[in-house]
Amino acid sequence: MLSSRALHWILVAAGVTLPACGLVTGSTERVVHPRFENGGMLASATALNRESSRLLEGLWDSTEGGTLLGSSLVVHSSPDYLSIFGNRDATYAVLEAGCLEDGQLVLEGYYRTAVDTSTGLVRLFVEPAEAAQSICSGPTPNAPFQMVGAFGTDNDTPDQKLTLERQRLLPAAPATMVIAHRGGCRSSDDCGASENSLEVLRMAQRLGADRVEVDVQVTSDGVPVLYHDASFGPLLTTGSYCKGAVSDFTWAHVTQLCSLLYGEPVPRLDDALRTVVEETELVGIWLDVKTPTGMGAALPLVRKWNQIAADRGRNLRIVIGLSTDELISAWLGLTQTDVECLVELGVDDLRRTGCRVWAPRWTLGPMASAVAEVTSEGRAVAFWTLDEKQFIDLFIKEAKPTGLLTNRPGLVLQRSYWATIQAEGDVPP
Amino acid sequence: MSRIVFAFVACGVLGYAAIATAKPPRRALEVSVQTGYGLVLGNNGDRSHELESRNGGASVAVGFAYRSPYLFVPWAETGWTALQWNRELPKAREFAGQAPSTSRLTTTYLLFGPSVEEGIFRFRAGMGFYHQQVTSSFAGHTITPSTWDMGYSLSYGVRAHDGPRYGWGLETYALLMSESQLAYLGIALRVWGNAWVDLR
């Protein structure tokens, strides 16, 4: 038996450790993407234009450094960036490319392993030199070329060899559309920006998405904002006074008291739509409105930005998501049906609302026959939310959906291109 | 107003406790009132526009403990604590002409757990619920959102006087709010008495 004195000191020890545990387990350190000092070699390079960047797209394989990205890598261009998506631990690299005065073509940036907090710098050169010069000046190189360089850990100088060889060009289109969850990734995925922020919308294409899903809540004075939860709190925001229901805050108070986890302001839906239309090439936005009030507040903005996008010749679909019976009832009560909708419930609800997109939860299974039936009616099907390679492969193969919502858009894009290549029977040796 | 009622009730209970008995009890229900002041660790967020701030503030609490011949003394406590206050300039450009915002964060809590007493010392560990309340005035509106948090508490007290009817002492304590990652470290004056005793 323990004496009362021994128990006393056990409790004192607990008193010392408990607060430490409480504070440490609650701490949230963000993964910050490393950067080359003084801008790296790109600081003195001429940025590669979009057309030339596309010449580097393709299905690549790593002949050295395969432990980083795995095999069957998809190199994909987006405005100002080239991304490499691997099949190993959902690792991806986001690079910028530039032509140096001596004719070299350098790619610099960072990699992130999505399943953990690993990150580091990547520097690659296009070889041989004739190919680099050809790409920098425009035309497609006549001979095969490779990317040779290294990757490192965190901000350390890259010192582990990485060599990539192109196996073939990418198919005309991936097997499925890639819809990035919460604007690009969740804050907990540490992709470099907070979920539902303007920054993550700007990053979405670099992460592999061509469409995004964002969440809409409404402030007490009727301003729709991008935010997932019903309440502000430390899981998604910082700010000592940023606590409580979003619907209790005025827009002025949101700007004053709340920041997202990477320090960005909570954006208005209006600013988010402006960002997508004016600063990205994204072709779809799924607005996950959480309440009928949110839907009512979002509709005028959807009409406004649909019009602006059309005036600018932008290929963009803004879709209102209906995820509850309450939202469906509110939708059916609308007099104007000039906005597209998406139903997350059953097929009957889909037909009742006249929505063009069905978005079932992935845990219901691939439901191949239901998906085939819905797509045969000219509607689209997008499952939410798939992040694991084996399930992504299963759903692409069995359900053949129009799109997949994911927190790992790069992995879905890589699996999606790979599925197309397999279906074409044109798998590289 | 509710705080004044709270203080009156607490004083009444304590007064009754003080005259309930004059003999050292074997089993007793102890009622205590404490008031103190403390500091808060863990203020987060953008403070670049802050004009003035205060981390911490006053606290009051009323508690109950059941004394017995056994080692552990179960206790429960409810209290109110001022956590933070600040005044800061508008952050967003669209509100640039507005007067500074004034915001205050307080918590009302309910905690329970065991305590161990040896000599004149008392160590308590507890857990429970913190209801955090924000009051913020900005751009012509005052909002009062609130949220629940779970957390712990730890305290170490010393008895300055422990008479048969009542006693008083000093207590250092920590209120730890886990999700919001706030820690309030305070020192308080505690007065206690017996509301019920078993004199057998």
XYZ file of C-alpha atoms in Angstrom:
629
model
C 0.000 0.000 0.000
C 1.187 3.476 -0.791
C 1.514 5.795 2.130
C -0.430 9.006 2.087
C 2.863 10.876 1.775
C 3.814 8.908 -1.360
C 0.420 9.531 -2.894
C 0.768 13.167 -2.003
C 3.971 13.462 -3.993
C 2.510 11.463 -6.897
C -0.208 14.053 -7.089
C 2.322 16.863 -6.928
C 4.202 15.251 -9.839
C 0.930 14.970 -11.739
C 0.406 18.622 -10.996
C 3.616 19.471 -12.744
C 3.046 17.243 -15.771
C -0.665 17.763 -16.389
C -0.426 21.426 -17.333
C 2.503 20.669 -19.596
C 0.521 17.904 -21.308
C -2.526 20.079 -21.588
C -0.625 22.898 -23.206
C 1.717 20.803 -25.342
C -0.908 18.460 -26.765
C -2.985 21.433 -27.684
C -0.164 23.251 -29.427
C -0.452 23.602 -33.191
C 2.790 24.104 -35.071
C 2.244 24.734 -38.733
C 4.432 23.237 -41.440
C 6.114 26.117 -43.221
C 7.317 25.444 -46.726
C 11.056 25.944 -47.106
C 12.464 28.499 -49.516
C 15.843 28.859 -51.160
C 17.945 31.611 -49.634
C 17.833 34.886 -51.543
C 15.406 33.423 -54.067
C 17.799 30.663 -55.152
C 18.923 30.361 -58.765
C 15.502 31.505 -59.949
C 16.322 34.993 -58.680
C 18.549 35.479 -61.716
C 16.447 33.424 -64.159
C 13.781 34.362 -66.663
C 10.513 32.686 -65.704
C 9.470 29.929 -68.072
C 6.249 30.856 -69.835
C 3.114 28.746 -69.623
C 3.425 27.246 -73.097
C 6.997 26.135 -72.460
C 6.022 24.771 -69.045
C 3.509 22.520 -70.779
C 6.388 20.932 -72.713
C 7.544 19.400 -69.431
C 4.173 17.809 -68.650
C 3.970 14.053 -68.815
C 4.197 10.778 -67.005
C 7.665 10.557 -65.497
C 9.538 7.980 -63.485
C 12.254 8.482 -60.884
C 15.416 6.582 -61.684
C 17.174 8.033 -58.629
C 15.565 9.300 -55.432
C 12.465 7.191 -55.893
C 11.995 7.036 -52.133
C 10.720 10.602 -52.223
C 7.973 10.605 -54.834
C 7.546 6.961 -55.812
C 6.921 6.012 -59.411
C 4.566 6.986 -62.245
C 4.930 10.664 -61.494
C 2.592 13.154 -63.087
C 4.245 16.454 -63.997
C 1.491 19.003 -64.444
C 1.615 22.718 -65.182
C -0.515 25.495 -63.724
C -0.100 29.249 -64.054
C 3.528 30.025 -63.021
C 4.134 26.575 -61.521
C 5.005 23.001 -62.381
C 3.873 20.352 -59.930
C 5.028 16.770 -59.581
C 2.549 14.324 -58.089
C 3.768 10.950 -56.882
C 2.025 7.811 -55.703
C 4.101 7.402 -52.549
C 2.619 8.855 -49.350
C 0.747 11.410 -51.476
C 3.991 13.350 -51.865
C 4.043 16.272 -54.234
C 6.482 18.952 -55.309
C 5.603 22.486 -56.330
C 8.254 24.075 -58.498
C 8.862 27.247 -60.476
C 10.910 27.050 -63.638
C 13.311 29.581 -65.097
C 15.880 29.889 -67.855
C 19.358 30.957 -66.782
C 21.709 33.100 -68.830
C 24.001 30.146 -69.505
C 21.123 28.278 -71.163
C 20.264 25.999 -68.238
C 16.636 25.395 -67.344
C 16.265 25.209 -63.568
C 13.254 24.181 -61.503
C 13.190 25.112 -57.815
C 10.646 24.719 -55.081
C 9.597 22.431 -52.272
C 8.098 18.999 -51.719
C 5.543 17.968 -49.119
C 4.683 14.491 -47.968
C 0.978 14.761 -47.301
C 0.776 11.871 -44.835
C 3.193 13.502 -42.380
C 5.009 16.784 -41.833
C 8.010 16.112 -44.108
C 9.048 18.886 -46.412
C 12.217 20.090 -48.080
C 13.763 21.922 -50.987
C 13.966 20.542 -54.530
C 16.231 21.777 -57.329
C 16.202 20.145 -60.767
C 17.853 20.893 -64.106
C 16.623 19.827 -67.515
C 19.268 17.797 -69.347
C 20.775 17.631 -71.883
C 21.577 21.308 -72.367
C 20.190 21.290 -75.935
C 16.788 20.212 -74.609
C 16.834 22.951 -71.972
C 17.678 25.585 -74.564
C 14.996 24.280 -76.865
C 12.315 24.440 -74.159
C 13.418 27.901 -73.081
C 13.169 29.167 -76.625
C 9.822 27.501 -77.359
C 9.858 24.408 -79.533
C 9.575 20.865 -78.266
C 12.974 19.184 -77.944
C 13.666 16.582 -80.615
C 15.474 14.169 -78.324
C 14.430 12.643 -74.984
C 15.338 14.677 -71.919
C 15.397 14.222 -68.171
C 15.339 16.272 -64.991
C 18.391 15.859 -62.790
C 19.004 17.373 -59.387
C 18.446 16.809 -55.688
C 16.101 17.216 -52.759
C 16.827 17.987 -49.117
C 15.214 18.133 -45.717
C 13.499 21.304 -44.526
C 15.683 24.324 -45.367
C 18.879 22.297 -45.835
C 20.586 22.520 -49.194
C 19.310 19.678 -51.409
C 21.869 16.858 -51.322
C 19.948 13.659 -52.090
C 19.985 12.795 -55.768
C 16.775 12.917 -57.723
C 16.614 11.962 -61.401
C 13.385 11.870 -63.381
C 12.853 10.475 -66.864
C 9.764 11.067 -68.941
C 7.914 7.907 -69.942
C 5.198 9.411 -72.095
C 2.957 12.445 -72.574
C -0.157 12.792 -70.443
C -3.467 11.567 -71.836
C -5.802 14.276 -73.125
C -7.759 14.220 -69.856
C -7.629 12.410 -66.527
C -10.265 9.782 -65.774
C -12.019 12.025 -63.266
C -12.262 15.690 -62.311
C -10.256 16.653 -59.236
C -12.180 18.751 -56.735
C -10.111 20.124 -53.866
C -11.797 19.987 -50.461
C -12.102 23.243 -48.479
C -10.533 25.266 -51.270
C -7.386 23.159 -51.713
C -6.623 21.284 -48.530
C -7.618 21.250 -44.871
C -5.637 23.392 -42.444
C -4.615 20.163 -40.691
C -2.981 18.957 -43.946
C -0.497 21.844 -43.825
C -0.346 22.530 -47.535
C 0.982 26.019 -46.829
C -2.252 27.957 -46.461
C -5.367 27.710 -44.341
C -8.431 25.914 -45.617
C -11.144 28.175 -47.043
C -8.695 31.049 -47.509
C -7.980 33.131 -50.594
C -4.404 31.827 -50.483
C -5.454 28.184 -50.688
C -7.746 29.003 -53.621
C -4.741 30.515 -55.409
C -2.785 27.327 -54.621
C -5.468 24.813 -55.615
C -4.229 24.260 -59.175
C -0.652 23.840 -57.975
C -1.967 21.120 -55.658
C -3.566 19.287 -58.599
C -7.178 20.490 -58.587
C -9.220 21.920 -61.416
C -12.241 22.545 -59.193
C -12.695 23.479 -55.539
C -15.242 22.990 -52.807
C -15.579 25.728 -50.172
C -17.797 26.109 -47.111
C -20.127 29.034 -46.550
C -21.355 30.394 -43.216
C -23.135 33.692 -42.628
C -22.405 36.440 -40.101
C -25.110 38.083 -37.991
C -25.294 40.980 -40.460
C -25.804 38.657 -43.432
C -22.318 38.518 -44.939
C -21.488 35.061 -46.363
C -17.955 34.029 -45.402
C -15.788 31.007 -46.166
C -15.668 28.909 -43.008
C -16.440 25.280 -42.311
C -17.586 24.999 -38.700
C -20.655 26.621 -37.196
C -18.420 28.202 -34.541
C -15.111 30.019 -34.587
C -12.522 28.279 -32.446
C -8.869 27.343 -32.149
C -9.139 24.357 -34.507
C -9.486 26.678 -37.493
C -8.773 30.215 -36.279
C -6.498 32.231 -34.047
C -7.445 35.217 -31.936
C -8.158 35.301 -28.233
C -11.632 36.724 -28.806
C -12.462 34.625 -31.871
C -14.731 32.160 -30.078
C -18.356 31.283 -30.569
C -20.963 30.901 -33.275
C -20.184 32.544 -36.630
C -23.795 33.772 -36.648
C -23.062 35.776 -33.445
C -20.303 37.809 -35.161
C -20.794 40.831 -37.390
C -18.543 41.008 -40.453
C -16.680 43.895 -38.789
C -15.971 41.715 -35.756
C -14.779 38.837 -37.940
C -12.208 41.139 -39.553
C -11.166 42.493 -36.169
C -11.050 39.385 -33.986
C -10.362 36.391 -36.235
C -7.559 35.107 -38.428
C -7.193 31.701 -40.035
C -4.447 29.382 -38.824
C -1.792 30.575 -41.269
C -2.661 34.192 -40.429
C -4.935 34.919 -43.377
C -8.170 36.857 -42.820
C -11.461 34.961 -42.975
C -12.605 35.747 -46.536
C -16.008 36.875 -47.697
C -17.603 34.662 -50.341
C -17.596 37.675 -52.652
C -13.789 37.977 -52.355
C -13.377 34.226 -52.824
C -15.376 34.226 -56.060
C -13.456 37.270 -57.257
C -10.179 35.458 -56.553
C -11.256 32.340 -58.441
C -12.512 34.306 -61.444
C -9.686 36.827 -61.645
C -6.643 34.961 -60.352
C -7.057 31.297 -61.268
C -7.965 29.009 -64.149
C -10.231 26.865 -61.950
C -13.311 25.679 -63.816
C -15.653 24.811 -60.965
C -16.668 25.907 -57.471
C -18.888 23.854 -55.194
C -20.363 26.064 -52.486
C -21.146 23.929 -49.446
C -23.655 26.304 -47.881
C -24.408 25.167 -44.359
C -27.792 26.800 -43.766
C -30.759 28.108 -45.772
C -29.698 31.600 -44.636
C -26.287 30.932 -46.150
C -27.889 29.763 -49.371
C -30.017 32.892 -49.562
C -26.987 35.100 -48.959
C -24.860 33.210 -51.498
C -27.307 33.183 -54.412
C -26.987 36.860 -55.466
C -23.201 36.534 -55.397
C -23.326 33.366 -57.507
C -25.458 35.180 -60.090
C -23.122 38.177 -60.038
C -19.934 36.143 -60.523
C -21.511 33.772 -63.047
C -22.265 36.863 -65.119
C -18.791 38.334 -64.693
C -17.179 34.994 -65.576
C -19.365 34.677 -68.673
C -18.552 38.255 -69.730
C -14.868 37.420 -69.493
C -15.247 34.192 -71.420
C -14.240 32.184 -68.361
C -15.248 28.547 -68.358
C -16.516 28.390 -64.769
C -19.411 26.605 -63.074
C -20.483 27.769 -59.615
C -22.682 25.159 -57.959
C -24.682 25.410 -54.723
C -24.423 22.260 -52.602
C -27.572 20.919 -50.931
C -26.540 18.637 -48.080
C -29.634 18.533 -45.840
C -33.401 18.147 -46.195
C -33.714 21.687 -44.840
C -31.572 23.047 -47.668
C -33.462 21.030 -50.270
C -36.778 22.419 -48.985
C -35.374 25.946 -49.155
C -34.099 25.279 -52.689
C -37.473 23.948 -53.832
C -39.049 27.122 -52.443
C -36.969 29.349 -54.694
C -38.784 31.136 -57.491
C -35.648 31.635 -59.618
C -33.697 28.526 -60.622
C -30.974 30.168 -62.661
C -28.182 28.776 -60.481
C -26.784 25.244 -60.668
C -27.146 22.938 -57.698
C -25.647 19.735 -56.353
C -27.328 17.189 -54.076
C -25.453 15.239 -51.415
C -28.447 13.090 -50.410
C -30.233 10.396 -52.445
C -30.927 10.015 -56.158
C -34.620 10.787 -55.563
C -33.649 14.130 -54.039
C -31.401 14.764 -57.030
C -34.277 14.273 -59.455
C -36.726 16.196 -57.260
C -34.494 19.262 -57.214
C -33.460 19.050 -60.847
C -29.820 19.437 -59.839
C -27.209 18.398 -62.386
C -24.691 16.958 -59.916
C -25.009 14.100 -57.428
C -22.402 14.063 -54.662
C -22.770 10.959 -52.500
C -20.621 10.221 -49.469
C -17.865 7.749 -50.399
C -18.590 5.509 -47.422
C -21.763 4.383 -49.215
C -19.492 2.507 -51.610
C -18.933 2.914 -55.381
C -22.642 2.242 -56.190
C -21.668 1.569 -59.803
C -25.184 0.943 -61.119
C -26.620 4.083 -59.474
C -23.730 6.156 -60.800
C -24.216 4.733 -64.311
C -27.943 5.477 -64.140
C -27.390 9.068 -63.014
C -24.674 9.758 -65.564
C -26.876 8.277 -68.307
C -29.356 11.072 -67.498
C -26.669 13.597 -68.391
C -25.856 14.399 -64.782
C -22.446 14.400 -63.107
C -21.426 12.352 -60.057
C -18.749 13.427 -57.584
C -17.967 11.367 -54.484
C -16.734 13.012 -51.257
C -14.130 12.826 -49.687
C -11.471 10.361 -50.874
C -7.858 10.615 -49.757
C -6.506 7.056 -49.729
C -4.882 5.577 -52.823
C -6.615 2.195 -52.704
C -10.068 3.774 -52.389
C -9.350 6.374 -55.067
C -8.343 3.543 -57.426
C -11.380 1.478 -56.467
C -13.851 4.297 -57.055
C -12.269 5.393 -60.341
C -12.295 1.816 -61.613
C -15.686 0.639 -60.379
C -17.865 3.738 -60.197
C -16.282 5.794 -62.998
C -17.448 9.043 -61.358
C -17.287 12.423 -63.034
C -15.256 13.796 -60.140
C -13.754 13.079 -56.743
C -13.620 15.508 -53.832
C -10.345 15.141 -51.960
C -7.916 16.677 -49.510
C -5.098 15.287 -51.685
C -5.816 16.616 -55.151
C -2.351 15.734 -56.442
C -2.792 12.077 -55.537
C -6.217 11.921 -57.180
C -4.815 13.587 -60.317
C -1.917 11.120 -60.433
C -4.218 8.118 -59.925
C -6.683 9.535 -62.400
C -4.133 9.945 -65.206
C -2.724 6.527 -64.369
C -6.220 5.009 -64.639
C -6.650 6.567 -68.079
C -3.278 5.238 -69.213
C -4.164 1.768 -67.951
C -7.562 1.918 -69.646
C -5.862 2.897 -72.912
C -3.563 -0.103 -72.476
C -0.594 2.166 -73.036
C 1.312 1.526 -69.810
C 5.033 2.385 -70.115
C 7.431 -0.514 -69.549
C -26.124 41.962 -10.839
C -25.789 38.195 -10.953
C -22.318 38.511 -9.472
C -23.644 40.515 -6.517
C -26.317 37.870 -5.872
C -23.610 35.237 -6.170
C -21.467 37.022 -3.574
C -24.411 37.399 -1.144
C -25.328 33.735 -1.415
C -21.716 32.719 -0.929
C -21.369 34.949 2.155
C -24.611 33.583 3.602
C -23.508 29.997 3.178
C -20.129 30.770 4.663
C -21.668 32.621 7.598
C -23.863 29.661 8.382
C -20.881 27.373 8.055
C -18.845 29.424 10.501
C -21.397 29.029 13.308
C -22.433 25.466 12.516
C -20.003 23.824 14.892
C -17.122 24.555 17.194
C -15.673 21.047 17.366
C -13.217 19.451 14.925
C -15.373 17.261 12.688
C -14.672 13.731 11.514
C -16.944 14.108 8.525
C -17.965 17.485 7.255
C -19.172 19.377 4.249
C -16.834 22.300 3.866
C -17.905 25.422 2.002
C -15.304 27.877 0.776
C -15.178 31.217 -0.925
C -12.101 32.517 -2.598
C -11.119 35.629 -4.442
C -7.880 36.343 -6.192
C -5.989 37.723 -9.114
C -4.021 36.052 -11.828
C -2.284 36.255 -15.174
C -3.047 34.480 -18.424
C -0.515 32.677 -20.577
C -1.366 31.827 -24.146
C -2.815 34.969 -25.707
C -2.723 34.212 -29.405
C -3.522 35.879 -32.687
C -2.445 39.059 -34.403
C -1.612 41.728 -31.795
C -0.075 44.212 -34.206
C -2.973 46.673 -33.889
C -3.258 46.515 -30.122
C -3.342 49.805 -28.182
C -3.740 48.415 -24.661
C -4.299 45.007 -23.203
C -4.494 43.103 -19.971
C -3.760 39.405 -19.681
C -5.489 38.177 -16.583
C -7.701 39.728 -13.939
C -9.757 39.069 -10.850
C -11.449 35.831 -9.991
C -14.067 34.688 -7.496
C -15.181 31.175 -6.705
C -17.282 29.183 -4.316
C -16.496 25.565 -3.573
C -17.605 22.529 -1.628
C -15.514 19.699 -0.215
C -16.515 16.562 1.660
C -14.086 15.770 4.464
C -13.783 12.258 5.778
C -11.170 10.080 7.468
C -10.005 8.942 4.033
C -7.035 10.279 2.118
C -8.838 11.917 -0.765
C -11.210 14.764 -0.242
C -13.654 15.158 -3.139
C -14.429 18.748 -4.038
C -16.326 20.823 -6.584
C -15.955 24.479 -7.360
C -17.652 27.020 -9.549
C -16.216 30.418 -10.279
C -15.793 33.361 -12.565
C -12.509 34.710 -13.884
C -11.543 37.666 -16.054
C -9.075 36.326 -18.611
C -8.207 39.020 -21.118
C -9.090 42.514 -22.181
C -7.811 44.652 -25.035
C -8.384 47.713 -27.170
C -7.085 47.721 -30.713
C -7.205 49.726 -33.895
C -9.275 48.477 -36.835
C -7.412 45.831 -38.833
C -9.375 45.759 -42.079
C -9.022 48.689 -44.447
C -12.786 48.950 -44.901
C -13.183 49.772 -41.192
C -10.214 52.135 -41.032
C -12.262 55.124 -39.850
C -13.865 53.305 -36.952
C -13.034 53.780 -33.281
C -10.821 51.101 -31.702
C -12.485 47.862 -30.725
C -12.787 46.858 -27.079
C -12.904 43.152 -26.279
C -13.084 41.160 -23.091
C -12.812 37.433 -22.440
C -14.079 35.872 -19.219
C -14.856 32.345 -18.126
C -17.350 30.773 -15.788
C -16.288 27.321 -14.764
C -17.326 24.181 -12.958
C -14.501 21.965 -11.730
C -14.315 18.868 -9.603
C -11.701 16.410 -8.430
C -9.808 15.102 -5.426
C -7.581 16.934 -3.001
C -4.967 15.664 -0.583
C -4.132 17.486 2.628
C -1.049 17.163 4.732
C -0.302 19.407 7.645
C -1.017 22.932 6.606
C -0.747 22.125 2.895
C -3.438 21.148 0.423
C -2.966 19.964 -3.140
C -5.905 19.787 -5.525
C -6.213 18.434 -9.054
C -9.426 18.781 -10.971
C -11.081 18.785 -14.316
C -14.281 20.227 -15.677
C -15.888 22.726 -17.967
C -15.066 26.298 -18.850
C -17.714 28.476 -20.450
C -15.830 31.256 -22.164
C -17.624 34.495 -22.890
C -16.509 37.241 -25.258
C -17.857 40.771 -25.161
C -16.608 42.890 -28.022
C -17.639 46.332 -29.223
C -16.637 47.502 -32.685
C -18.082 49.448 -35.587
C -21.280 50.310 -33.738
C -22.086 46.785 -32.579
C -21.494 44.847 -29.390
C -21.395 41.072 -29.693
C -21.402 38.488 -26.908
C -20.496 35.091 -28.376
C -19.542 32.244 -26.086
C -18.152 28.743 -26.256
C -17.546 25.710 -24.052
C -14.128 24.271 -23.366
C -12.880 21.434 -21.218
C -9.815 21.593 -19.055
C -8.022 21.004 -15.817
C -7.129 22.832 -12.662
C -4.321 22.488 -10.168
C -3.844 24.288 -6.919
C -1.593 24.295 -3.963
C -2.764 25.934 -0.775
C -1.482 26.717 2.657
C -3.678 27.206 5.747
C -2.897 30.307 7.722
C -5.650 29.621 10.260
C -7.681 26.435 10.662
C -10.080 26.902 13.543
C -12.951 24.634 14.564
C -15.573 26.865 12.917
C -13.713 28.393 10.011
C -10.307 28.886 8.535
C -8.501 30.886 5.946
C -5.441 30.527 3.816
C -3.687 31.354 0.560
C -3.856 29.329 -2.577
C -1.912 29.376 -5.815
C -3.773 27.805 -8.668
C -3.792 27.176 -12.392
C -6.855 26.986 -14.605
C -5.974 25.180 -17.821
C -8.355 25.427 -20.753
C -7.306 22.720 -23.145
C -8.808 23.489 -26.543
C -8.271 27.224 -26.379
C -4.775 26.674 -24.949
C -5.144 29.245 -22.204
C -3.612 28.960 -18.759
C -4.641 31.261 -15.920
C -2.167 31.318 -13.034
C -3.521 32.990 -9.944
C -3.170 33.544 -6.226
C -6.230 33.732 -4.027
C -7.393 34.271 -0.470
C -9.611 31.369 0.586
C -11.994 31.314 3.518
C -13.828 28.178 4.527
C -16.204 26.832 7.092
C -18.295 23.740 7.778
C -21.810 23.748 6.432
C -22.554 20.320 7.901
C -20.693 18.096 10.312
C -21.053 14.590 11.656
C -20.027 14.746 15.305
C -20.459 11.034 16.097
